[in-house]
Amino acid sequence: EPEVTQTPSHQVTQMGQEVILRCVPISNHLYFYWYRQILGQKVEFLVSFYNNEISEKSEIFDDQFSVERPDGSNFTLKIRSTKLEDSAMYFCASRPGGKTEAFFGQGTRLTVV
Amino acid sequence: AQKVTQAQTEISVVEKEDVTLDCVYETRDTTYYLFWYKQPPSGELVFLIRRNSFDEQNEISGRYSWNFQKSTSSFNFTITASQVVDSAVYFCALSWNSGNTPLVFGKGTRLSVIA
């Protein structure tokens, strides 16, 4: 069964460093998302991407965040200068056109030290 | 504003007991979708069910059942004869505008099933 794949599963980075989280959505899905979950808290929406552009973003998704779909298969989330409070599990999700359920990857746990 | 409330933070049951997880939602939209996701200890989010606002029929899938009541804005989830493998955090989520918005999640309910 097709699935959303995220790499790495765990990343440790120093405060101020740039990180790139990678996702391979399910092929032929059209909508792509990043969510994050701070430890023990609820899952929060960051950004949605459709037709090669951002379609919606939350107030969490400030200028230090960016997304790209560089080659038609990968979908990346970049954090330019990480802060301690960026430590969280980051989930990628994708959704096919005409459907409402999104399928999530297994997550990347980002730890900023 | 759109909101999902899961008032139960943690529930602990003994194996084979039935358990109901509550979900109350708020939206002004008339066409919306409700979801349940399971997050096992390994951390991934597993899609369980979707229900649209026009379909109030209850659904049963094995030991799982869902009760959608628009009158009380609730979408509750019942696990019958719980098993240890059901131990997880369960999230209720909402999407409106015919399902074209990102998901808004509740805070989740941590279910512990004790052998």
mmCIF file of C-alpha atoms in Angstrom:
data_model
loop_
_atom_site.group_PDB
_atom_site.id
_atom_site.type_symbol
_atom_site.label_atom_id
_atom_site.label_comp_id
_atom_site.label_asym_id
_atom_site.label_seq_id
_atom_site.Cartn_x
_atom_site.Cartn_y
_atom_site.Cartn_z
ATOM 1 C CA GLU A 1 0.000 0.000 0.000
ATOM 2 C CA PRO A 2 1.386 3.428 -0.917
ATOM 3 C CA GLU A 3 2.542 5.544 1.976
ATOM 4 C CA VAL A 4 4.007 8.915 2.788
ATOM 5 C CA THR A 5 7.699 8.610 3.595
ATOM 6 C CA GLN A 6 9.654 11.059 5.714
ATOM 7 C CA THR A 7 13.388 11.340 6.275
ATOM 8 C CA PRO A 8 15.168 11.472 8.582
ATOM 9 C CA SER A 9 13.162 9.893 11.375
ATOM 10 C CA HIS A 10 15.118 11.871 13.946
ATOM 11 C CA GLN A 11 17.319 14.932 13.550
ATOM 12 C CA VAL A 12 19.327 16.707 16.182
ATOM 13 C CA THR A 13 20.589 20.172 15.337
ATOM 14 C CA GLN A 14 22.204 23.090 17.080
ATOM 15 C CA MET A 15 20.263 26.264 17.652
ATOM 16 C CA GLY A 16 20.707 28.664 14.749
ATOM 17 C CA GLN A 17 21.398 25.952 12.198
ATOM 18 C CA GLU A 18 19.323 25.336 9.105
ATOM 19 C CA VAL A 19 17.469 22.052 8.740
ATOM 20 C CA ILE A 20 15.634 20.481 5.844
ATOM 21 C CA LEU A 21 12.993 17.872 6.494
ATOM 22 C CA ARG A 22 12.141 15.672 3.558
ATOM 23 C CA CYS A 23 8.952 13.962 2.507
ATOM 24 C CA VAL A 24 7.907 11.800 -0.403
ATOM 25 C CA PRO A 25 4.118 12.056 -0.659
ATOM 26 C CA ILE A 26 1.966 9.361 -2.197
ATOM 27 C CA SER A 27 2.265 9.599 -5.958
ATOM 28 C CA ASN A 28 -0.729 11.117 -7.761
ATOM 29 C CA HIS A 29 -1.760 12.993 -4.625
ATOM 30 C CA LEU A 30 -2.286 16.678 -5.288
ATOM 31 C CA TYR A 31 -2.344 18.376 -1.888
ATOM 32 C CA PHE A 32 0.580 18.410 0.490
ATOM 33 C CA TYR A 33 0.837 19.520 4.081
ATOM 34 C CA TRP A 34 3.221 19.998 6.950
ATOM 35 C CA TYR A 35 2.003 19.757 10.514
ATOM 36 C CA ARG A 36 3.926 19.785 13.752
ATOM 37 C CA GLN A 37 3.353 18.322 17.185
ATOM 38 C CA ILE A 38 5.249 19.662 20.156
ATOM 39 C CA LEU A 39 5.813 16.832 22.601
ATOM 40 C CA GLY A 40 2.618 15.897 24.403
ATOM 41 C CA GLN A 41 0.533 18.495 22.610
ATOM 42 C CA LYS A 42 -1.904 18.521 19.757
ATOM 43 C CA VAL A 43 -1.061 18.377 16.081
ATOM 44 C CA GLU A 44 -0.920 21.860 14.528
ATOM 45 C CA PHE A 45 -1.156 22.870 10.897
ATOM 46 C CA LEU A 46 1.808 24.683 9.386
ATOM 47 C CA VAL A 47 1.323 24.957 5.634
ATOM 48 C CA SER A 48 -0.494 23.481 2.670
ATOM 49 C CA PHE A 49 0.831 23.279 -0.881
ATOM 50 C CA TYR A 50 -1.091 22.789 -4.110
ATOM 51 C CA ASN A 51 -0.254 23.316 -7.737
ATOM 52 C CA ASN A 52 3.330 24.243 -6.881
ATOM 53 C CA GLU A 53 2.515 27.003 -4.494
ATOM 54 C CA ILE A 54 1.523 27.596 -0.918
ATOM 55 C CA SER A 55 -2.268 27.554 -0.651
ATOM 56 C CA GLU A 56 -2.561 28.269 3.040
ATOM 57 C CA LYS A 57 -0.297 28.803 6.024
ATOM 58 C CA SER A 58 -0.753 29.248 9.728
ATOM 59 C CA GLU A 59 0.670 31.966 11.913
ATOM 60 C CA ILE A 60 3.311 29.479 13.052
ATOM 61 C CA PHE A 61 4.708 29.398 9.523
ATOM 62 C CA ASP A 62 6.728 32.581 9.685
ATOM 63 C CA ASP A 63 9.648 33.790 7.580
ATOM 64 C CA GLN A 64 12.043 31.220 8.968
ATOM 65 C CA PHE A 65 10.027 28.434 7.334
ATOM 66 C CA SER A 66 9.840 27.596 3.653
ATOM 67 C CA VAL A 67 8.568 24.696 1.566
ATOM 68 C CA GLU A 68 9.555 23.353 -1.806
ATOM 69 C CA ARG A 69 8.594 20.642 -4.199
ATOM 70 C CA PRO A 70 11.821 20.598 -6.158
ATOM 71 C CA ASP A 71 11.386 17.616 -8.450
ATOM 72 C CA GLY A 72 7.769 16.491 -8.546
ATOM 73 C CA SER A 73 8.235 13.782 -5.960
ATOM 74 C CA ASN A 74 9.906 15.314 -2.909
ATOM 75 C CA PHE A 75 8.305 17.867 -0.640
ATOM 76 C CA THR A 76 10.613 19.640 1.781
ATOM 77 C CA LEU A 77 10.277 21.866 4.804
ATOM 78 C CA LYS A 78 13.211 24.132 5.562
ATOM 79 C CA ILE A 79 13.759 25.924 8.839
ATOM 80 C CA ARG A 80 16.417 28.582 8.312
ATOM 81 C CA SER A 81 17.625 29.301 11.799
ATOM 82 C CA THR A 82 16.321 26.823 14.306
ATOM 83 C CA LYS A 83 15.250 27.804 17.797
ATOM 84 C CA LEU A 84 14.810 25.629 20.846
ATOM 85 C CA GLU A 85 11.041 25.951 20.521
ATOM 86 C CA ASP A 86 11.160 24.386 17.057
ATOM 87 C CA SER A 87 11.788 21.048 18.736
ATOM 88 C CA ALA A 88 8.803 18.929 17.767
ATOM 89 C CA MET A 89 7.605 16.063 15.628
ATOM 90 C CA TYR A 90 7.005 17.265 12.086
ATOM 91 C CA PHE A 91 4.477 15.395 9.998
ATOM 92 C CA CYS A 92 4.099 15.500 6.258
ATOM 93 C CA ALA A 93 0.725 14.577 4.783
ATOM 94 C CA SER A 94 -0.742 14.239 1.320
ATOM 95 C CA ARG A 95 -4.239 14.047 -0.052
ATOM 96 C CA PRO A 96 -5.572 13.016 -3.443
ATOM 97 C CA GLY A 97 -7.829 15.286 -5.458
ATOM 98 C CA GLY A 98 -11.520 14.682 -4.813
ATOM 99 C CA LYS A 99 -10.898 13.102 -1.430
ATOM 100 C CA THR A 100 -10.819 14.667 1.995
ATOM 101 C CA GLU A 101 -8.735 12.274 4.054
ATOM 102 C CA ALA A 102 -5.067 13.079 4.378
ATOM 103 C CA PHE A 103 -2.442 10.391 4.866
ATOM 104 C CA PHE A 104 0.415 11.135 7.190
ATOM 105 C CA GLY A 105 4.028 10.089 7.179
ATOM 106 C CA GLN A 106 5.652 8.585 10.238
ATOM 107 C CA GLY A 107 7.071 11.947 11.260
ATOM 108 C CA THR A 108 10.501 13.464 11.788
ATOM 109 C CA ARG A 109 11.422 14.218 15.358
ATOM 110 C CA LEU A 110 13.458 17.415 15.384
ATOM 111 C CA THR A 111 15.485 18.180 18.481
ATOM 112 C CA VAL A 112 17.144 21.585 18.711
ATOM 113 C CA VAL A 113 19.899 21.807 21.312
ATOM 114 C CA ALA B 1 -14.154 29.768 14.729
ATOM 115 C CA GLN B 2 -13.488 26.129 14.074
ATOM 116 C CA LYS B 3 -12.573 24.068 17.083
ATOM 117 C CA VAL B 4 -12.355 20.484 18.277
ATOM 118 C CA THR B 5 -12.586 19.615 21.950
ATOM 119 C CA GLN B 6 -11.547 16.316 23.428
ATOM 120 C CA ALA B 7 -12.298 16.776 27.085
ATOM 121 C CA GLN B 8 -10.824 13.445 28.191
ATOM 122 C CA THR B 9 -7.085 13.842 28.503
ATOM 123 C CA GLU B 10 -6.357 10.301 29.649
ATOM 124 C CA ILE B 11 -8.425 7.164 30.022
ATOM 125 C CA SER B 12 -7.320 3.898 31.511
ATOM 126 C CA VAL B 13 -9.321 0.700 31.105
ATOM 127 C CA VAL B 14 -8.802 -2.964 31.742
ATOM 128 C CA GLU B 15 -8.564 -5.210 28.719
ATOM 129 C CA LYS B 16 -11.930 -6.327 27.303
ATOM 130 C CA GLU B 17 -13.739 -3.296 28.669
ATOM 131 C CA ASP B 18 -15.587 -1.023 26.280
ATOM 132 C CA VAL B 19 -14.435 2.584 26.125
ATOM 133 C CA THR B 20 -15.845 5.703 24.488
ATOM 134 C CA LEU B 21 -13.720 8.648 23.457
ATOM 135 C CA ASP B 22 -15.587 11.925 23.232
ATOM 136 C CA CYS B 23 -15.210 14.595 20.555
ATOM 137 C CA VAL B 24 -17.138 17.861 20.337
ATOM 138 C CA TYR B 25 -16.634 20.199 17.421
ATOM 139 C CA GLU B 26 -17.525 23.764 16.484
ATOM 140 C CA THR B 27 -17.991 25.122 13.006
ATOM 141 C CA ARG B 28 -20.377 27.488 11.269
ATOM 142 C CA ASP B 29 -19.900 25.732 7.964
ATOM 143 C CA THR B 30 -22.656 23.400 6.803
ATOM 144 C CA THR B 31 -20.372 21.128 4.796
ATOM 145 C CA TYR B 32 -17.585 19.732 6.893
ATOM 146 C CA TYR B 33 -15.756 16.510 7.609
ATOM 147 C CA LEU B 34 -14.796 14.841 10.855
ATOM 148 C CA PHE B 35 -11.937 12.429 11.311
ATOM 149 C CA TRP B 36 -10.363 10.180 13.876
ATOM 150 C CA TYR B 37 -6.655 9.418 13.849
ATOM 151 C CA LYS B 38 -4.709 7.023 16.059
ATOM 152 C CA GLN B 39 -1.178 7.781 17.249
ATOM 153 C CA PRO B 40 0.444 4.647 18.691
ATOM 154 C CA PRO B 41 3.589 4.861 20.839
ATOM 155 C CA SER B 42 5.707 4.660 17.674
ATOM 156 C CA GLY B 43 4.437 8.151 16.817
ATOM 157 C CA GLU B 44 2.853 7.934 13.391
ATOM 158 C CA LEU B 45 -0.671 9.170 12.706
ATOM 159 C CA VAL B 46 -2.987 6.493 11.405
ATOM 160 C CA PHE B 47 -6.213 7.473 9.675
ATOM 161 C CA LEU B 48 -9.215 5.627 11.116
ATOM 162 C CA ILE B 49 -12.380 7.190 9.739
ATOM 163 C CA ARG B 50 -13.896 10.147 7.922
ATOM 164 C CA ARG B 51 -17.483 11.281 8.212
ATOM 165 C CA ASN B 52 -19.151 14.113 6.297
ATOM 166 C CA SER B 53 -21.706 16.464 7.783
ATOM 167 C CA PHE B 54 -24.551 15.096 5.696
ATOM 168 C CA ASP B 55 -24.117 11.524 6.805
ATOM 169 C CA GLU B 56 -25.264 10.952 10.365
ATOM 170 C CA GLN B 57 -25.359 7.221 10.003
ATOM 171 C CA ASN B 58 -23.303 5.495 12.647
ATOM 172 C CA GLU B 59 -20.493 3.307 11.451
ATOM 173 C CA ILE B 60 -19.047 0.089 12.765
ATOM 174 C CA SER B 61 -15.768 -1.440 11.731
ATOM 175 C CA GLY B 62 -14.872 -4.502 13.717
ATOM 176 C CA ARG B 63 -14.443 -3.470 17.338
ATOM 177 C CA TYR B 64 -14.614 0.231 16.429
ATOM 178 C CA SER B 65 -17.787 2.250 16.122
ATOM 179 C CA TRP B 66 -18.513 5.929 15.670
ATOM 180 C CA ASN B 67 -21.547 7.916 16.741
ATOM 181 C CA PHE B 68 -22.076 11.207 14.900
ATOM 182 C CA GLN B 69 -24.759 13.498 16.315
ATOM 183 C CA LYS B 70 -25.163 16.919 14.719
ATOM 184 C CA SER B 71 -27.665 17.967 17.374
ATOM 185 C CA THR B 72 -24.928 17.870 19.992
ATOM 186 C CA SER B 73 -21.992 18.541 17.607
ATOM 187 C CA SER B 74 -20.370 15.330 18.718
ATOM 188 C CA PHE B 75 -18.483 12.553 16.969
ATOM 189 C CA ASN B 76 -17.710 9.941 19.584
ATOM 190 C CA PHE B 77 -15.587 6.852 19.122
ATOM 191 C CA THR B 78 -16.203 3.583 20.920
ATOM 192 C CA ILE B 79 -13.833 0.646 21.155
ATOM 193 C CA THR B 80 -15.554 -2.575 22.153
ATOM 194 C CA ALA B 81 -13.655 -5.261 24.049
ATOM 195 C CA SER B 82 -10.498 -3.171 24.211
ATOM 196 C CA GLN B 83 -7.104 -4.758 23.726
ATOM 197 C CA VAL B 84 -3.626 -3.731 24.814
ATOM 198 C CA VAL B 85 -2.800 -2.883 21.188
ATOM 199 C CA ASP B 86 -5.468 -0.179 21.325
ATOM 200 C CA SER B 87 -3.254 1.802 23.703
ATOM 201 C CA ALA B 88 -2.504 5.040 21.875
ATOM 202 C CA VAL B 89 -3.388 8.690 21.661
ATOM 203 C CA TYR B 90 -6.544 9.245 19.642
ATOM 204 C CA PHE B 91 -7.154 12.531 17.855
ATOM 205 C CA CYS B 92 -10.416 13.864 16.525
ATOM 206 C CA ALA B 93 -10.072 16.392 13.695
ATOM 207 C CA LEU B 94 -12.242 18.708 11.616
ATOM 208 C CA SER B 95 -12.032 20.066 8.077
ATOM 209 C CA TRP B 96 -14.631 22.471 6.710
ATOM 210 C CA ASN B 97 -15.375 24.182 3.391
ATOM 211 C CA SER B 98 -16.297 20.811 1.900
ATOM 212 C CA GLY B 99 -13.135 19.297 3.285
ATOM 213 C CA ASN B 100 -10.772 21.669 1.522
ATOM 214 C CA THR B 101 -9.245 23.194 4.602
ATOM 215 C CA PRO B 102 -6.350 21.776 6.598
ATOM 216 C CA LEU B 103 -7.240 19.688 9.599
ATOM 217 C CA VAL B 104 -7.891 21.210 12.990
ATOM 218 C CA PHE B 105 -7.100 18.663 15.659
ATOM 219 C CA GLY B 106 -8.306 18.230 19.192
ATOM 220 C CA LYS B 107 -5.744 17.816 21.949
ATOM 221 C CA GLY B 108 -6.104 14.063 21.882
ATOM 222 C CA THR B 109 -7.102 11.417 24.391
ATOM 223 C CA ARG B 110 -4.454 9.039 25.680
ATOM 224 C CA LEU B 111 -5.955 5.589 26.059
ATOM 225 C CA SER B 112 -4.161 3.010 28.162
ATOM 226 C CA VAL B 113 -5.474 -0.526 28.062
ATOM 227 C CA ILE B 114 -4.149 -2.634 30.894
ATOM 228 C CA ALA B 115 -3.850 -6.396 30.605
#
